[in-house]
GROMACS .gro file of C-alpha atoms in nm:
model
  324
    1UNK     CA    1  -2.572  -3.389  -2.478
    2UNK     CA    2  -2.617  -3.136  -2.199
    3UNK     CA    3  -2.516  -2.779  -2.280
    4UNK     CA    4  -2.546  -2.452  -2.090
    5UNK     CA    5  -2.730  -2.164  -2.256
    6UNK     CA    6  -2.877  -1.824  -2.170
    7UNK     CA    7  -3.252  -1.776  -2.158
    8UNK     CA    8  -3.343  -1.476  -2.382
    9UNK     CA    9  -3.641  -1.398  -2.160
   10UNK     CA   10  -3.503  -1.396  -1.802
   11UNK     CA   11  -3.126  -1.405  -1.875
   12UNK     CA   12  -3.080  -1.711  -1.654
   13UNK     CA   13  -2.804  -1.963  -1.732
   14UNK     CA   14  -2.984  -2.293  -1.788
   15UNK     CA   15  -2.879  -2.643  -1.887
   16UNK     CA   16  -3.060  -2.811  -2.175
   17UNK     CA   17  -3.033  -3.129  -2.378
   18UNK     CA   18  -2.944  -3.034  -2.735
   19UNK     CA   19  -3.068  -3.369  -2.861
   20UNK     CA   20  -3.415  -3.210  -2.867
   21UNK     CA   21  -3.549  -2.927  -3.082
   22UNK     CA   22  -3.742  -2.755  -2.802
   23UNK     CA   23  -3.631  -2.656  -2.450
   24UNK     CA   24  -3.807  -2.488  -2.159
   25UNK     CA   25  -3.642  -2.249  -1.917
   26UNK     CA   26  -3.685  -2.382  -1.563
   27UNK     CA   27  -3.679  -2.025  -1.428
   28UNK     CA   28  -3.940  -1.838  -1.636
   29UNK     CA   29  -4.106  -2.147  -1.791
   30UNK     CA   30  -4.077  -2.002  -2.142
   31UNK     CA   31  -4.021  -2.244  -2.431
   32UNK     CA   32  -3.769  -2.182  -2.708
   33UNK     CA   33  -3.618  -2.351  -3.011
   34UNK     CA   34  -3.283  -2.504  -2.907
   35UNK     CA   35  -3.118  -2.356  -3.217
   36UNK     CA   36  -3.239  -2.008  -3.115
   37UNK     CA   37  -3.105  -2.059  -2.763
   38UNK     CA   38  -2.764  -2.155  -2.902
   39UNK     CA   39  -2.756  -1.849  -3.131
   40UNK     CA   40  -2.855  -1.619  -2.847
   41UNK     CA   41  -2.591  -1.775  -2.621
   42UNK     CA   42  -2.322  -1.736  -2.888
   43UNK     CA   43  -2.409  -1.365  -2.910
   44UNK     CA   44  -2.402  -1.340  -2.531
   45UNK     CA   45  -2.058  -1.506  -2.513
   46UNK     CA   46  -1.926  -1.273  -2.785
   47UNK     CA   47  -2.043  -0.981  -2.571
   48UNK     CA   48  -1.866  -1.132  -2.269
   49UNK     CA   49  -1.542  -1.152  -2.467
   50UNK     CA   50  -1.571  -0.786  -2.564
   51UNK     CA   51  -1.639  -0.694  -2.202
   52UNK     CA   52  -1.333  -0.891  -2.086
   53UNK     CA   53  -1.112  -0.719  -2.342
   54UNK     CA   54  -1.249  -0.383  -2.232
   55UNK     CA   55  -1.175  -0.461  -1.867
   56UNK     CA   56  -0.821  -0.569  -1.954
   57UNK     CA   57  -0.757  -0.242  -2.134
   58UNK     CA   58  -0.856  -0.044  -1.823
   59UNK     CA   59  -0.601  -0.014  -1.541
   60UNK     CA   60  -0.662  -0.246  -1.247
   61UNK     CA   61  -0.983  -0.402  -1.388
   62UNK     CA   62  -0.825  -0.747  -1.369
   63UNK     CA   63  -1.078  -0.881  -1.118
   64UNK     CA   64  -1.367  -0.794  -1.349
   65UNK     CA   65  -1.191  -0.949  -1.651
   66UNK     CA   66  -1.117  -1.261  -1.444
   67UNK     CA   67  -1.485  -1.302  -1.353
   68UNK     CA   68  -1.599  -1.256  -1.716
   69UNK     CA   69  -1.355  -1.515  -1.849
   70UNK     CA   70  -1.461  -1.750  -1.570
   71UNK     CA   71  -1.823  -1.709  -1.679
   72UNK     CA   72  -1.731  -1.791  -2.040
   73UNK     CA   73  -1.573  -2.117  -1.922
   74UNK     CA   74  -1.904  -2.222  -1.766
   75UNK     CA   75  -2.048  -2.223  -2.119
   76UNK     CA   76  -1.742  -2.345  -2.309
   77UNK     CA   77  -1.519  -2.556  -2.081
   78UNK     CA   78  -1.150  -2.552  -2.177
   79UNK     CA   79  -1.198  -2.262  -2.421
   80UNK     CA   80  -0.833  -2.172  -2.476
   81UNK     CA   81  -0.870  -1.794  -2.492
   82UNK     CA   82  -1.104  -1.778  -2.192
   83UNK     CA   83  -0.886  -2.015  -1.989
   84UNK     CA   84  -0.569  -1.817  -2.062
   85UNK     CA   85  -0.751  -1.490  -1.997
   86UNK     CA   86  -0.890  -1.607  -1.664
   87UNK     CA   87  -0.556  -1.746  -1.544
   88UNK     CA   88  -0.354  -1.439  -1.648
   89UNK     CA   89  -0.601  -1.199  -1.489
   90UNK     CA   90  -0.605  -1.418  -1.179
   91UNK     CA   91  -0.234  -1.348  -1.136
   92UNK     CA   92  -0.271  -0.981  -1.227
   93UNK     CA   93  -0.549  -0.923  -0.975
   94UNK     CA   94  -0.329  -1.060  -0.698
   95UNK     CA   95  -0.208  -0.820  -0.433
   96UNK     CA   96   0.055  -0.846  -0.160
   97UNK     CA   97  -0.186  -1.021   0.079
   98UNK     CA   98  -0.453  -1.164  -0.152
   99UNK     CA   99  -0.286  -1.380  -0.418
  100UNK     CA  100  -0.421  -1.622  -0.676
  101UNK     CA  101  -0.098  -1.820  -0.712
  102UNK     CA  102  -0.198  -2.151  -0.554
  103UNK     CA  103  -0.539  -2.142  -0.721
  104UNK     CA  104  -0.365  -2.073  -1.052
  105UNK     CA  105  -0.169  -2.398  -1.035
  106UNK     CA  106  -0.474  -2.601  -0.932
  107UNK     CA  107  -0.692  -2.447  -1.204
  108UNK     CA  108  -0.425  -2.480  -1.472
  109UNK     CA  109  -0.380  -2.850  -1.395
  110UNK     CA  110  -0.757  -2.904  -1.415
  111UNK     CA  111  -0.786  -2.756  -1.765
  112UNK     CA  112  -0.715  -2.933  -2.092
  113UNK     CA  113  -0.491  -2.688  -2.275
  114UNK     CA  114  -0.353  -2.887  -2.565
  115UNK     CA  115  -0.022  -2.785  -2.722
  116UNK     CA  116  -0.037  -2.843  -3.096
  117UNK     CA  117   0.031  -2.667  -3.427
  118UNK     CA  118  -0.284  -2.454  -3.390
  119UNK     CA  119  -0.240  -2.347  -3.028
  120UNK     CA  120   0.132  -2.312  -2.960
  121UNK     CA  121   0.149  -1.940  -3.046
  122UNK     CA  122  -0.134  -1.849  -2.808
  123UNK     CA  123   0.003  -2.078  -2.536
  124UNK     CA  124   0.350  -1.935  -2.587
  125UNK     CA  125   0.221  -1.581  -2.539
  126UNK     CA  126   0.030  -1.708  -2.236
  127UNK     CA  127   0.343  -1.845  -2.066
  128UNK     CA  128   0.533  -1.529  -2.157
  129UNK     CA  129   0.261  -1.322  -1.987
  130UNK     CA  130   0.278  -1.542  -1.678
  131UNK     CA  131   0.652  -1.491  -1.653
  132UNK     CA  132   0.626  -1.115  -1.708
  133UNK     CA  133   0.358  -1.083  -1.442
  134UNK     CA  134   0.519  -1.292  -1.172
  135UNK     CA  135   0.860  -1.136  -1.236
  136UNK     CA  136   0.706  -0.792  -1.186
  137UNK     CA  137   0.548  -0.916  -0.864
  138UNK     CA  138   0.876  -1.075  -0.755
  139UNK     CA  139   1.071  -0.751  -0.796
  140UNK     CA  140   0.821  -0.561  -0.582
  141UNK     CA  141   0.820  -0.827  -0.310
  142UNK     CA  142   1.200  -0.829  -0.292
  143UNK     CA  143   1.216  -0.449  -0.271
  144UNK     CA  144   0.941  -0.458  -0.009
  145UNK     CA  145   1.154  -0.687   0.211
  146UNK     CA  146   1.390  -0.398   0.284
  147UNK     CA  147   1.128  -0.191   0.463
  148UNK     CA  148   0.861  -0.432   0.585
  149UNK     CA  149   0.790  -0.545   0.939
  150UNK     CA  150   0.806  -0.905   1.063
  151UNK     CA  151   0.442  -0.985   0.992
  152UNK     CA  152   0.467  -0.858   0.637
  153UNK     CA  153   0.790  -1.054   0.593
  154UNK     CA  154   0.606  -1.378   0.671
  155UNK     CA  155   0.354  -1.307   0.397
  156UNK     CA  156   0.625  -1.209   0.151
  157UNK     CA  157   0.815  -1.535   0.192
  158UNK     CA  158   0.490  -1.726   0.153
  159UNK     CA  159   0.427  -1.534  -0.174
  160UNK     CA  160   0.784  -1.603  -0.290
  161UNK     CA  161   0.733  -1.975  -0.235
  162UNK     CA  162   0.415  -1.955  -0.443
  163UNK     CA  163   0.616  -1.787  -0.718
  164UNK     CA  164   0.872  -2.068  -0.694
  165UNK     CA  165   0.604  -2.324  -0.786
  166UNK     CA  166   0.471  -2.100  -1.064
  167UNK     CA  167   0.820  -2.081  -1.215
  168UNK     CA  168   0.842  -2.460  -1.204
  169UNK     CA  169   0.508  -2.487  -1.381
  170UNK     CA  170   0.627  -2.247  -1.653
  171UNK     CA  171   0.951  -2.439  -1.714
  172UNK     CA  172   0.774  -2.777  -1.717
  173UNK     CA  173   0.539  -2.657  -1.991
  174UNK     CA  174   0.785  -2.447  -2.191
  175UNK     CA  175   1.009  -2.754  -2.213
  176UNK     CA  176   0.739  -2.911  -2.435
  177UNK     CA  177   0.789  -2.642  -2.702
  178UNK     CA  178   1.024  -2.708  -2.989
  179UNK     CA  179   1.297  -2.449  -3.037
  180UNK     CA  180   1.111  -2.303  -3.336
  181UNK     CA  181   0.779  -2.289  -3.149
  182UNK     CA  182   0.946  -2.121  -2.854
  183UNK     CA  183   1.106  -1.842  -3.058
  184UNK     CA  184   0.787  -1.784  -3.260
  185UNK     CA  185   0.563  -1.743  -2.956
  186UNK     CA  186   0.777  -1.642  -2.655
  187UNK     CA  187   0.985  -1.326  -2.675
  188UNK     CA  188   1.171  -1.371  -2.349
  189UNK     CA  189   1.488  -1.577  -2.370
  190UNK     CA  190   1.503  -1.885  -2.149
  191UNK     CA  191   1.825  -1.755  -1.998
  192UNK     CA  192   1.642  -1.446  -1.872
  193UNK     CA  193   1.365  -1.658  -1.717
  194UNK     CA  194   1.622  -1.886  -1.557
  195UNK     CA  195   1.812  -1.586  -1.417
  196UNK     CA  196   1.493  -1.457  -1.252
  197UNK     CA  197   1.425  -1.802  -1.110
  198UNK     CA  198   1.780  -1.831  -0.976
  199UNK     CA  199   1.747  -1.489  -0.809
  200UNK     CA  200   1.427  -1.607  -0.644
  201UNK     CA  201   1.585  -1.931  -0.522
  202UNK     CA  202   1.877  -1.743  -0.364
  203UNK     CA  203   1.629  -1.561  -0.142
  204UNK     CA  204   1.405  -1.858  -0.066
  205UNK     CA  205   1.688  -2.098   0.006
  206UNK     CA  206   1.833  -1.871   0.273
  207UNK     CA  207   1.911  -2.091   0.575
  208UNK     CA  208   1.808  -1.813   0.811
  209UNK     CA  209   1.462  -1.802   0.661
  210UNK     CA  210   1.356  -2.146   0.550
  211UNK     CA  211   1.444  -2.511   0.600
  212UNK     CA  212   1.383  -2.742   0.308
  213UNK     CA  213   1.477  -3.070   0.149
  214UNK     CA  214   1.645  -3.107  -0.189
  215UNK     CA  215   1.314  -3.101  -0.379
  216UNK     CA  216   1.175  -2.799  -0.195
  217UNK     CA  217   0.832  -2.959  -0.173
  218UNK     CA  218   0.543  -2.791   0.001
  219UNK     CA  219   0.550  -3.015   0.309
  220UNK     CA  220   0.920  -2.962   0.378
  221UNK     CA  221   0.932  -2.581   0.371
  222UNK     CA  222   0.936  -2.407   0.707
  223UNK     CA  223   0.981  -2.034   0.761
  224UNK     CA  224   1.181  -1.931   1.068
  225UNK     CA  225   1.043  -1.584   1.123
  226UNK     CA  226   0.928  -1.360   1.406
  227UNK     CA  227   1.044  -1.608   1.668
  228UNK     CA  228   0.835  -1.897   1.538
  229UNK     CA  229   0.829  -2.171   1.276
  230UNK     CA  230   0.565  -2.149   1.005
  231UNK     CA  231   0.504  -2.448   0.780
  232UNK     CA  232   0.432  -2.342   0.422
  233UNK     CA  233   0.162  -2.605   0.370
  234UNK     CA  234  -0.019  -2.485   0.686
  235UNK     CA  235   0.016  -2.112   0.624
  236UNK     CA  236  -0.316  -1.934   0.690
  237UNK     CA  237  -0.343  -1.585   0.544
  238UNK     CA  238  -0.646  -1.514   0.765
  239UNK     CA  239  -0.407  -1.488   1.059
  240UNK     CA  240  -0.273  -1.163   0.910
  241UNK     CA  241  -0.585  -0.945   0.897
  242UNK     CA  242  -0.415  -0.648   1.065
  243UNK     CA  243  -0.126  -0.628   0.819
  244UNK     CA  244  -0.286  -0.344   0.624
  245UNK     CA  245  -0.250  -0.113   0.923
  246UNK     CA  246   0.118  -0.205   0.942
  247UNK     CA  247   0.141  -0.101   0.577
  248UNK     CA  248  -0.003   0.240   0.655
  249UNK     CA  249   0.221   0.320   0.950
  250UNK     CA  250   0.543   0.133   0.866
  251UNK     CA  251   0.577   0.139   0.487
  252UNK     CA  252   0.367   0.417   0.344
  253UNK     CA  253   0.581   0.715   0.245
  254UNK     CA  254   0.314   0.962   0.362
  255UNK     CA  255   0.317   0.827   0.719
  256UNK     CA  256   0.419   1.174   0.849
  257UNK     CA  257   0.070   1.297   0.763
  258UNK     CA  258  -0.071   1.048   1.013
  259UNK     CA  259   0.172   1.167   1.278
  260UNK     CA  260   0.044   1.522   1.231
  261UNK     CA  261  -0.313   1.400   1.259
  262UNK     CA  262  -0.243   1.208   1.579
  263UNK     CA  263  -0.072   1.513   1.730
  264UNK     CA  264  -0.376   1.724   1.637
  265UNK     CA  265  -0.611   1.470   1.795
  266UNK     CA  266  -0.407   1.470   2.115
  267UNK     CA  267  -0.413   1.852   2.125
  268UNK     CA  268  -0.790   1.844   2.083
  269UNK     CA  269  -0.815   1.608   2.379
  270UNK     CA  270  -0.593   1.835   2.589
  271UNK     CA  271  -0.797   2.144   2.497
  272UNK     CA  272  -1.119   1.960   2.571
  273UNK     CA  273  -0.985   1.870   2.915
  274UNK     CA  274  -0.884   2.235   2.971
  275UNK     CA  275  -1.228   2.351   2.860
  276UNK     CA  276  -1.398   2.105   3.094
  277UNK     CA  277  -1.185   2.226   3.387
  278UNK     CA  278  -1.251   2.594   3.306
  279UNK     CA  279  -1.624   2.535   3.282
  280UNK     CA  280  -1.623   2.422   3.645
  281UNK     CA  281  -1.370   2.668   3.789
  282UNK     CA  282  -1.381   2.997   3.597
  283UNK     CA  283  -1.651   3.257   3.548
  284UNK     CA  284  -1.808   3.321   3.308
  285UNK     CA  285  -1.858   2.950   3.237
  286UNK     CA  286  -1.927   2.998   2.867
  287UNK     CA  287  -1.552   3.039   2.810
  288UNK     CA  288  -1.488   2.683   2.927
  289UNK     CA  289  -1.793   2.550   2.738
  290UNK     CA  290  -1.677   2.726   2.421
  291UNK     CA  291  -1.328   2.575   2.441
  292UNK     CA  292  -1.478   2.233   2.518
  293UNK     CA  293  -1.723   2.254   2.228
  294UNK     CA  294  -1.467   2.373   1.977
  295UNK     CA  295  -1.223   2.099   2.086
  296UNK     CA  296  -1.486   1.825   2.049
  297UNK     CA  297  -1.592   1.956   1.707
  298UNK     CA  298  -1.230   1.982   1.591
  299UNK     CA  299  -1.162   1.628   1.716
  300UNK     CA  300  -1.462   1.496   1.520
  301UNK     CA  301  -1.356   1.673   1.198
  302UNK     CA  302  -0.993   1.561   1.224
  303UNK     CA  303  -1.096   1.203   1.300
  304UNK     CA  304  -1.321   1.195   0.993
  305UNK     CA  305  -1.028   1.324   0.785
  306UNK     CA  306  -0.811   1.047   0.933
  307UNK     CA  307  -1.067   0.777   0.840
  308UNK     CA  308  -1.092   0.907   0.482
  309UNK     CA  309  -0.713   0.930   0.444
  310UNK     CA  310  -0.664   0.581   0.583
  311UNK     CA  311  -0.922   0.436   0.342
  312UNK     CA  312  -0.759   0.607   0.044
  313UNK     CA  313  -0.411   0.504   0.152
  314UNK     CA  314  -0.508   0.139   0.186
  315UNK     CA  315  -0.675   0.149  -0.156
  316UNK     CA  316  -0.360   0.306  -0.301
  317UNK     CA  317  -0.133   0.046  -0.143
  318UNK     CA  318  -0.351  -0.234  -0.271
  319UNK     CA  319  -0.346  -0.091  -0.623
  320UNK     CA  320   0.032  -0.036  -0.613
  321UNK     CA  321   0.095  -0.397  -0.516
  322UNK     CA  322  -0.115  -0.538  -0.799
  323UNK     CA  323   0.051  -0.682  -1.106
  324UNK     CA  324   0.037  -0.445  -1.400
   0.00000   0.00000   0.00000
């Protein structure tokens, strides 16, 4: 049987046949006892689990935790804890523009997460975490609709449709729990979940926004936004690369700071023009050169400040929109 292990010498992930007692690393050509390789790999995986837990306990380290759990699954496919950890952190690392929702459904359906007497508590907590995360995301998207521009609105409705399918996945799986299993592992009442789902559907099934058939399948959903029709199944997020700048100037509460900066930059340009004119028309010429030089230097400093502020603001917006 082929298994994946870690080479103690070069730390490469290698595939070996555990039917044999000896295996050779194809990277460093070192030979090891298969039993030793398995023990070393078990220690390595235990370290990965500790790293993932550490990442999860740190704010906004969801991407790192996601990658660690994903690595564990390369060694132990369908490991329940790693699979749940990767999927949950996939949702939590999602932001307004960069979501993991569609990939979540595809990945979940590809895994073999068996519901039985030994797993129902962990799976119940897992589905509860999914609901908590997407509901948090849903509330922020809905509040964002009140102040966003048309381009952002297109993305929001796309995200809301993704949430719609995530809710359906939750309900399809939670329906497999017995009443006792549900109450022992999920601490959110079904009525509360259903209320959140109904609130979402009221927004999605708005005739002014989307056309749909009775099943609301992916091929039938069309957004009527910004003077054009956008088919959900053909939505391409890469068409919205400039949306972050809209965030900065249309949504960010500190937008006034940018207005002050732009005014200062314009004044620097005006003073530079005055300095250039004076350097040609007034004696002594150093007066004009001095004004010109100071204006150019001030422009450079203010522009650098603008670039730094913009970078920090975008980082802040991205962090704010992540699932906590």
